Amino acid sequence: MTPFARVIGTGGYLPETVRTNDDLAKMVETSDSWIVERTGIRSRRIASPEESAASMAEIAAREAIEMSGKDGNEIDLIIVATGTPDRVYPSTACLLQSRLGIREGVAFDIQAACSGAIYALSIADKYIRSGAAKNVLVVGSEICSRIVDWSDRSTCILFGDGAGALLLEASDQPGVLSTHIHSDGSYEELLYCPNSQVNAETGNETKGYIQMRGNEVFKMAVKTLERIVDETLESNGLDKTDVDWLVPHQANTRIIAATARKLKMSMDQVVLTLEEQGNTSSASVLLALNEAVRDGRIKKGQIILLEAFGAGFTWGSALIKY
Ligand code: ACO
């Protein structure tokens, strides 16, 4: 029988330093009320100079492994989703593997901006279903603060740092029910982050900061996430009322509320973390899942819809029976 990929552990990590909207109002022309009204965000965490995507990933991963009761050496695949890797290479996944003291198996990064966790989960599910892996660690870890232009009020209010993790095992019990991922690279200009580069001939420097046409991204995100809800429910033969929890990517409360309305869900069934975390890109869905699992909101047997939308554009969903 084809095995399911079952979630057996979750973990998360947030850096200590809190940057509030009032702190930002001292840096750029903005206000707490504007940011709260337009985004739902009140504060975000900022990594210290000593921290990195791998160091934060390690803390989140250790939490997930501990919850699962597994030995780290049983993990045969590690996938890290990040847009802020420690190095160009080795991959952050290899750095994490080393930090966890795991010497065998496979480790690689994937890059799908804010949809990274859903992409990683989709790949993990396929590995487990095909029998190619038995225990897979999925991590999203981001230091967005290092690719944000802190003088650009249209982007610096949105992002935060953090890491989330989950551990999946091959099981005859469900499990991930389905995953759905998509990309359309023609929207590159609406949301991108160039490499930091110095032109060797002219000496001109390009700063690697997030560039976003927020309003256009917003509209696309709402439309696209509505479509992915339909696709996910249809492919499982389920009705909106069958979904117990929505665990969305945490970009903007208004985008999340639109998806909840599509599902005819009350906001009480939506896991929200962005108020105090902002948009942690590929970490956000995993951090939200971890929070709701650990505080007991998500219970065994419940149906959870995870979704995300990000640069690329990339978007996707995963339906899980917890
Ligand atoms: N404080 C005060 N005013 C501001 C700020 C700010 N921080 N930022 C922008 N404004 C101003 C603008 O200059 C503009 O002024 P104008 O009307 O005089 O020109 C006005 O506010 C409205 O600007 P909009 O950009 O139209 O505001 P909007 O309501 O769209 O909110 C936001 C902006 C919050 C960025 C929203 O568009 C958004 O959330 N977009 C989606 C972000 C997202 O989902 N990204 C995808 C994931 S990220 C990833 O993949 C890396």
Short mmCIF file of C-alpha atoms and ligand atoms in Angstrom, two decimals:
data_model
loop_
_atom_site.label_atom_id
_atom_site.label_comp_id
_atom_site.label_asym_id
_atom_site.label_seq_id
_atom_site.Cartn_x
_atom_site.Cartn_y
_atom_site.Cartn_z
CA MET A 1 0.00 0.00 0.00
CA THR A 2 1.22 3.50 -0.81
CA PRO A 3 2.26 5.11 2.47
CA PHE A 4 0.94 8.45 3.70
CA ALA A 5 3.23 11.21 4.95
CA ARG A 6 2.08 11.83 8.53
CA VAL A 7 3.05 14.84 10.65
CA ILE A 8 4.71 13.58 13.83
CA GLY A 9 6.52 16.68 15.08
CA THR A 10 6.48 20.45 14.73
CA GLY A 11 8.84 23.15 15.94
CA GLY A 12 9.49 26.87 15.73
CA TYR A 13 11.92 29.59 16.64
CA LEU A 14 11.63 33.37 16.83
CA PRO A 15 14.59 35.67 17.55
CA GLU A 16 14.47 37.63 20.80
CA THR A 17 14.48 41.22 19.50
CA VAL A 18 11.02 42.69 18.92
CA ARG A 19 10.63 45.61 16.48
CA THR A 20 7.26 47.33 16.93
CA ASN A 21 5.36 49.57 14.54
CA ASP A 22 6.27 52.51 16.79
CA ASP A 23 9.96 51.59 16.35
CA LEU A 24 9.43 51.70 12.56
CA ALA A 25 7.67 55.05 12.79
CA LYS A 26 11.00 56.45 14.09
CA MET A 27 12.79 55.08 10.99
CA VAL A 28 10.33 55.88 8.13
CA GLU A 29 7.22 58.01 7.64
CA THR A 30 4.52 55.65 8.86
CA SER A 31 2.34 55.00 11.89
CA ASP A 32 1.17 52.11 14.02
CA SER A 33 -2.45 52.78 12.97
CA TRP A 34 -1.62 52.70 9.20
CA ILE A 35 0.31 49.44 9.49
CA VAL A 36 -2.31 47.73 11.70
CA GLU A 37 -5.20 48.83 9.49
CA ARG A 38 -3.55 47.86 6.15
CA THR A 39 -1.73 44.69 7.23
CA GLY A 40 -2.75 43.51 10.72
CA ILE A 41 0.90 43.54 11.84
CA ARG A 42 1.88 45.12 15.19
CA SER A 43 5.44 43.85 15.64
CA ARG A 44 8.02 41.48 14.16
CA ARG A 45 11.17 39.71 15.37
CA ILE A 46 14.66 40.65 14.18
CA ALA A 47 17.58 38.18 14.22
CA SER A 48 20.80 39.16 15.96
CA PRO A 49 24.00 39.53 13.88
CA GLU A 50 25.21 36.12 15.16
CA GLU A 51 22.08 34.31 13.96
CA SER A 52 21.62 32.74 10.52
CA ALA A 53 19.02 30.75 8.61
CA ALA A 54 20.84 27.54 9.64
CA SER A 55 21.15 28.47 13.33
CA MET A 56 17.44 29.29 13.56
CA ALA A 57 16.53 26.19 11.54
CA GLU A 58 18.46 24.05 14.01
CA ILE A 59 16.41 25.23 17.00
CA ALA A 60 13.09 24.71 15.18
CA ALA A 61 14.21 21.31 13.84
CA ARG A 62 15.33 20.07 17.26
CA GLU A 63 11.89 20.95 18.67
CA ALA A 64 10.15 19.00 15.90
CA ILE A 65 12.45 15.99 16.33
CA GLU A 66 11.92 16.01 20.10
CA MET A 67 8.12 16.08 19.71
CA SER A 68 8.28 13.13 17.30
CA GLY A 69 10.32 10.96 19.67
CA LYS A 70 12.55 9.96 16.73
CA ASP A 71 16.32 9.82 16.71
CA GLY A 72 17.74 12.44 14.31
CA ASN A 73 19.70 9.72 12.53
CA GLU A 74 16.42 8.18 11.34
CA ILE A 75 15.87 11.26 9.14
CA ASP A 76 16.70 10.34 5.55
CA LEU A 77 15.74 13.62 3.85
CA ILE A 78 16.08 17.26 4.95
CA ILE A 79 14.49 20.02 2.86
CA VAL A 80 15.05 23.64 3.84
CA ALA A 81 13.01 26.36 2.18
CA THR A 82 14.76 29.72 2.36
CA GLY A 83 15.30 32.87 0.35
CA THR A 84 17.99 34.01 2.79
CA PRO A 85 20.50 31.12 2.85
CA ASP A 86 23.67 31.37 4.97
CA ARG A 87 25.83 30.79 1.90
CA VAL A 88 25.40 30.31 -1.85
CA TYR A 89 26.71 26.83 -1.07
CA PRO A 90 26.74 24.52 0.78
CA SER A 91 22.97 24.60 1.06
CA THR A 92 21.40 25.65 4.35
CA ALA A 93 19.97 22.11 4.48
CA CYS A 94 23.51 20.66 4.47
CA LEU A 95 24.56 23.15 7.17
CA LEU A 96 21.52 22.09 9.19
CA GLN A 97 22.29 18.40 8.65
CA SER A 98 25.77 18.98 10.06
CA ARG A 99 24.43 20.96 13.04
CA LEU A 100 22.06 18.07 13.81
CA GLY A 101 24.95 15.58 13.63
CA ILE A 102 23.31 13.60 10.81
CA ARG A 103 25.87 12.04 8.45
CA GLU A 104 23.68 10.10 6.03
CA GLY A 105 20.67 10.72 3.80
CA VAL A 106 19.93 13.64 1.50
CA ALA A 107 19.74 17.37 2.23
CA PHE A 108 18.87 20.20 -0.15
CA ASP A 109 17.34 23.69 -0.24
CA ILE A 110 14.41 24.86 -2.28
CA GLN A 111 13.59 28.46 -3.17
CA ALA A 112 9.98 29.44 -3.76
CA ALA A 113 9.87 32.69 -1.73
CA CYS A 114 6.84 32.78 0.58
CA SER A 115 5.47 29.51 -0.87
CA GLY A 116 8.68 27.67 0.10
CA ALA A 117 7.20 25.63 2.96
CA ILE A 118 4.32 24.36 0.78
CA TYR A 119 6.76 23.47 -2.01
CA ALA A 120 9.01 21.63 0.48
CA LEU A 121 6.03 19.81 1.96
CA SER A 122 4.88 18.79 -1.51
CA ILE A 123 8.32 17.36 -2.36
CA ALA A 124 8.52 15.58 1.02
CA ASP A 125 5.09 14.03 0.45
CA LYS A 126 6.12 12.73 -2.99
CA TYR A 127 9.34 11.21 -1.59
CA ILE A 128 7.42 9.41 1.14
CA ARG A 129 4.58 8.21 -1.11
CA SER A 130 7.08 6.83 -3.63
CA GLY A 131 8.97 4.98 -0.90
CA ALA A 132 12.16 6.98 -1.53
CA ALA A 133 12.22 8.35 2.06
CA LYS A 134 10.73 7.35 5.40
CA ASN A 135 11.40 10.30 7.71
CA VAL A 136 11.56 13.76 6.22
CA LEU A 137 12.40 17.03 7.98
CA VAL A 138 10.86 20.12 6.37
CA VAL A 139 12.11 23.51 7.52
CA GLY A 140 11.42 27.11 6.50
CA SER A 141 13.97 29.58 7.86
CA GLU A 142 14.29 33.23 6.95
CA ILE A 143 16.23 36.33 7.95
CA CYS A 144 14.10 38.73 5.94
CA SER A 145 15.53 41.68 7.92
CA ARG A 146 18.76 41.33 5.92
CA ILE A 147 17.07 41.76 2.53
CA VAL A 148 14.69 44.55 3.57
CA ASP A 149 15.47 48.18 2.77
CA TRP A 150 14.79 49.79 6.16
CA SER A 151 14.25 53.15 4.48
CA ASP A 152 11.43 51.81 2.24
CA ARG A 153 8.15 52.14 4.13
CA SER A 154 6.22 50.11 1.56
CA THR A 155 8.14 46.90 2.37
CA CYS A 156 9.97 47.27 5.72
CA ILE A 157 6.71 47.23 7.68
CA LEU A 158 5.82 43.76 6.40
CA PHE A 159 8.64 41.33 7.09
CA GLY A 160 10.11 39.49 10.09
CA ASP A 161 12.57 36.71 10.93
CA GLY A 162 11.96 33.17 12.18
CA ALA A 163 12.07 29.44 11.48
CA GLY A 164 9.45 26.68 11.49
CA ALA A 165 9.86 22.93 11.12
CA LEU A 166 7.89 19.75 10.79
CA LEU A 167 8.80 16.10 10.69
CA LEU A 168 6.91 13.65 8.48
CA GLU A 169 7.03 9.86 8.65
CA ALA A 170 5.80 7.14 6.29
CA SER A 171 2.61 5.73 7.80
CA ASP A 172 -0.44 3.68 6.89
CA GLN A 173 -2.49 6.42 8.62
CA PRO A 174 -3.22 9.76 6.87
CA GLY A 175 -1.43 12.13 6.59
CA VAL A 176 -0.94 14.64 3.91
CA LEU A 177 -4.05 14.16 1.75
CA SER A 178 -2.85 16.22 -1.20
CA THR A 179 -0.54 19.05 -2.19
CA HIS A 180 -0.94 21.48 -5.08
CA ILE A 181 1.86 23.77 -6.23
CA HIS A 182 2.05 26.24 -9.12
CA SER A 183 4.31 28.93 -10.57
CA ASP A 184 4.04 31.67 -13.18
CA GLY A 185 7.38 33.39 -13.70
CA SER A 186 5.94 36.14 -15.89
CA TYR A 187 5.19 38.24 -12.77
CA GLU A 188 8.85 38.69 -11.88
CA GLU A 189 8.67 42.51 -11.93
CA LEU A 190 5.90 42.73 -9.30
CA LEU A 191 7.97 41.15 -6.53
CA TYR A 192 11.67 40.39 -6.58
CA CYS A 193 14.90 40.64 -4.67
CA PRO A 194 18.08 41.18 -6.75
CA ASN A 195 21.45 39.81 -5.71
CA SER A 196 23.75 42.21 -3.89
CA GLN A 197 26.45 42.89 -6.49
CA VAL A 198 29.33 45.22 -7.25
CA ASN A 199 29.89 45.81 -10.95
CA ALA A 200 33.63 45.11 -11.37
CA GLU A 201 33.96 47.65 -14.21
CA THR A 202 32.02 50.62 -12.82
CA GLY A 203 32.22 49.88 -9.11
CA ASN A 204 28.42 50.48 -8.95
CA GLU A 205 26.74 48.53 -6.19
CA THR A 206 23.30 46.86 -6.46
CA LYS A 207 21.75 46.31 -3.04
CA GLY A 208 19.88 43.04 -2.61
CA TYR A 209 16.63 44.47 -1.24
CA ILE A 210 13.03 43.30 -1.70
CA GLN A 211 11.20 45.29 -4.41
CA MET A 212 7.43 44.99 -4.45
CA ARG A 213 4.43 46.57 -6.20
CA GLY A 214 2.32 45.75 -3.15
CA ASN A 215 -1.12 46.66 -4.39
CA GLU A 216 -0.82 44.54 -7.56
CA VAL A 217 0.64 41.63 -5.57
CA PHE A 218 -2.23 41.94 -3.11
CA LYS A 219 -4.91 41.59 -5.80
CA MET A 220 -3.18 38.61 -7.44
CA ALA A 221 -2.73 36.90 -4.07
CA VAL A 222 -6.44 37.15 -3.20
CA LYS A 223 -7.59 35.83 -6.62
CA THR A 224 -5.03 33.03 -6.76
CA LEU A 225 -5.62 31.78 -3.23
CA GLU A 226 -9.37 31.60 -3.89
CA ARG A 227 -8.65 29.34 -6.89
CA ILE A 228 -6.32 27.08 -4.89
CA VAL A 229 -9.00 26.53 -2.24
CA ASP A 230 -11.38 25.21 -4.94
CA GLU A 231 -8.66 23.05 -6.52
CA THR A 232 -7.73 21.49 -3.17
CA LEU A 233 -11.29 20.71 -2.06
CA GLU A 234 -12.30 19.37 -5.48
CA SER A 235 -9.32 17.04 -5.73
CA ASN A 236 -10.23 15.51 -2.35
CA GLY A 237 -13.99 15.43 -2.95
CA LEU A 238 -14.45 17.56 0.17
CA ASP A 239 -16.77 20.39 1.07
CA LYS A 240 -15.77 23.72 2.65
CA THR A 241 -17.37 22.61 5.91
CA ASP A 242 -15.00 19.61 6.11
CA VAL A 243 -12.01 21.88 6.80
CA ASP A 244 -11.39 22.45 10.51
CA TRP A 245 -8.48 24.91 10.32
CA LEU A 246 -6.97 27.30 7.81
CA VAL A 247 -3.22 27.77 8.36
CA PRO A 248 -2.32 30.47 5.83
CA HIS A 249 0.88 32.22 4.84
CA GLN A 250 0.97 35.33 7.02
CA ALA A 251 1.36 38.22 4.57
CA ASN A 252 -1.64 40.43 5.28
CA THR A 253 -4.80 39.97 7.42
CA ARG A 254 -6.95 41.25 4.58
CA ILE A 255 -5.62 38.58 2.18
CA ILE A 256 -6.17 35.89 4.84
CA ALA A 257 -9.70 37.13 5.62
CA ALA A 258 -10.58 36.91 1.90
CA THR A 259 -9.48 33.24 1.81
CA ALA A 260 -11.44 32.52 5.01
CA ARG A 261 -14.54 34.11 3.46
CA LYS A 262 -14.11 31.89 0.40
CA LEU A 263 -14.08 28.89 2.75
CA LYS A 264 -17.08 30.32 4.66
CA MET A 265 -14.91 30.03 7.77
CA SER A 266 -15.03 32.25 10.81
CA MET A 267 -11.70 33.89 11.70
CA ASP A 268 -11.78 31.69 14.86
CA GLN A 269 -10.85 28.77 12.59
CA VAL A 270 -7.87 30.62 11.12
CA VAL A 271 -4.43 30.42 12.73
CA LEU A 272 -3.05 33.97 12.79
CA THR A 273 0.49 34.78 13.86
CA LEU A 274 1.26 37.84 11.76
CA GLU A 275 0.17 40.34 14.41
CA GLU A 276 3.37 39.64 16.36
CA GLN A 277 5.55 38.01 13.68
CA GLY A 278 4.87 39.84 10.42
CA ASN A 279 5.60 37.99 7.18
CA THR A 280 8.39 35.48 7.81
CA SER A 281 8.21 34.22 4.19
CA SER A 282 8.82 30.46 3.96
CA ALA A 283 8.76 30.08 7.76
CA SER A 284 5.30 31.53 8.34
CA VAL A 285 3.02 28.56 7.62
CA LEU A 286 5.22 26.20 9.64
CA LEU A 287 5.43 28.65 12.57
CA ALA A 288 1.63 29.02 12.56
CA LEU A 289 1.09 25.26 12.39
CA ASN A 290 3.52 24.72 15.26
CA GLU A 291 1.79 27.33 17.42
CA ALA A 292 -1.68 25.84 16.93
CA VAL A 293 -0.47 22.26 17.45
CA ARG A 294 1.39 23.17 20.66
CA ASP A 295 -1.41 25.24 22.20
CA GLY A 296 -3.87 22.40 21.54
CA ARG A 297 -6.10 24.18 18.99
CA ILE A 298 -5.28 21.63 16.27
CA LYS A 299 -6.34 18.17 17.39
CA LYS A 300 -5.68 14.65 16.07
CA GLY A 301 -7.91 13.75 13.15
CA GLN A 302 -8.76 17.33 12.16
CA ILE A 303 -8.49 18.54 8.57
CA ILE A 304 -6.11 21.45 8.02
CA LEU A 305 -5.67 23.55 4.90
CA LEU A 306 -2.25 25.16 4.51
CA GLU A 307 -1.75 27.73 1.74
CA ALA A 308 0.76 30.29 0.53
CA PHE A 309 1.47 32.81 -2.22
CA GLY A 310 4.78 34.50 -2.98
CA ALA A 311 7.34 35.86 -5.40
CA GLY A 312 7.64 34.07 -8.72
CA PHE A 313 4.69 34.09 -8.58
CA THR A 314 4.52 30.83 -6.74
CA TRP A 315 1.53 29.50 -4.84
CA GLY A 316 0.29 26.29 -3.36
CA SER A 317 -1.69 24.40 -0.77
CA ALA A 318 -1.52 21.25 1.30
CA LEU A 319 -4.47 19.45 2.86
CA ILE A 320 -3.52 17.48 5.97
CA LYS A 321 -5.37 15.14 8.28
CA TYR A 322 -3.53 15.80 11.52
N1 ACO B 1 2.91 53.99 5.98
C1 ACO B 1 2.12 54.97 5.51
N2 ACO B 1 1.76 55.08 4.22
C2 ACO B 1 2.23 54.15 3.37
C3 ACO B 1 3.06 53.10 3.77
C4 ACO B 1 3.41 53.03 5.15
N3 ACO B 1 4.19 52.07 5.66
N4 ACO B 1 3.36 52.32 2.72
C5 ACO B 1 2.73 52.86 1.67
N5 ACO B 1 2.06 53.98 2.04
C6 ACO B 1 1.23 54.86 1.23
C7 ACO B 1 1.59 54.81 -0.24
O1 ACO B 1 2.66 55.67 -0.53
C8 ACO B 1 0.29 55.25 -0.88
O2 ACO B 1 0.21 56.64 -0.81
P1 ACO B 1 -0.44 57.49 -2.01
O3 ACO B 1 -1.87 57.04 -2.09
O4 ACO B 1 -0.26 58.91 -1.57
O5 ACO B 1 0.35 57.12 -3.23
C9 ACO B 1 -0.80 54.70 0.05
O6 ACO B 1 -0.13 54.43 1.30
C10 ACO B 1 -1.45 53.41 -0.47
O7 ACO B 1 -0.44 52.49 -0.91
P2 ACO B 1 -0.76 51.04 -1.42
O8 ACO B 1 0.51 50.35 -1.78
O9 ACO B 1 -1.84 51.14 -2.47
O10 ACO B 1 -1.40 50.40 -0.08
P3 ACO B 1 -2.09 49.01 0.11
O11 ACO B 1 -3.41 49.19 0.74
O12 ACO B 1 -2.01 48.14 -1.11
O13 ACO B 1 -1.16 48.32 1.24
C11 ACO B 1 0.55 46.61 1.35
C12 ACO B 1 0.20 48.07 0.98
C13 ACO B 1 0.31 46.47 2.83
C14 ACO B 1 2.00 46.38 1.01
C15 ACO B 1 -0.35 45.63 0.57
O14 ACO B 1 -0.39 45.99 -0.78
C16 ACO B 1 0.09 44.18 0.67
O15 ACO B 1 0.02 43.56 1.70
N6 ACO B 1 0.47 43.59 -0.49
C17 ACO B 1 0.74 42.14 -0.59
C18 ACO B 1 2.02 41.72 0.04
C19 ACO B 1 2.20 40.22 -0.21
O16 ACO B 1 1.29 39.45 -0.06
N7 ACO B 1 3.36 39.83 -0.68
C20 ACO B 1 3.49 38.42 -1.10
C21 ACO B 1 4.30 37.66 -0.25
S1 ACO B 1 5.86 38.39 0.01
C22 ACO B 1 7.05 37.32 -0.74
O17 ACO B 1 6.78 36.44 -1.49
C23 ACO B 1 8.49 37.67 -0.46
#
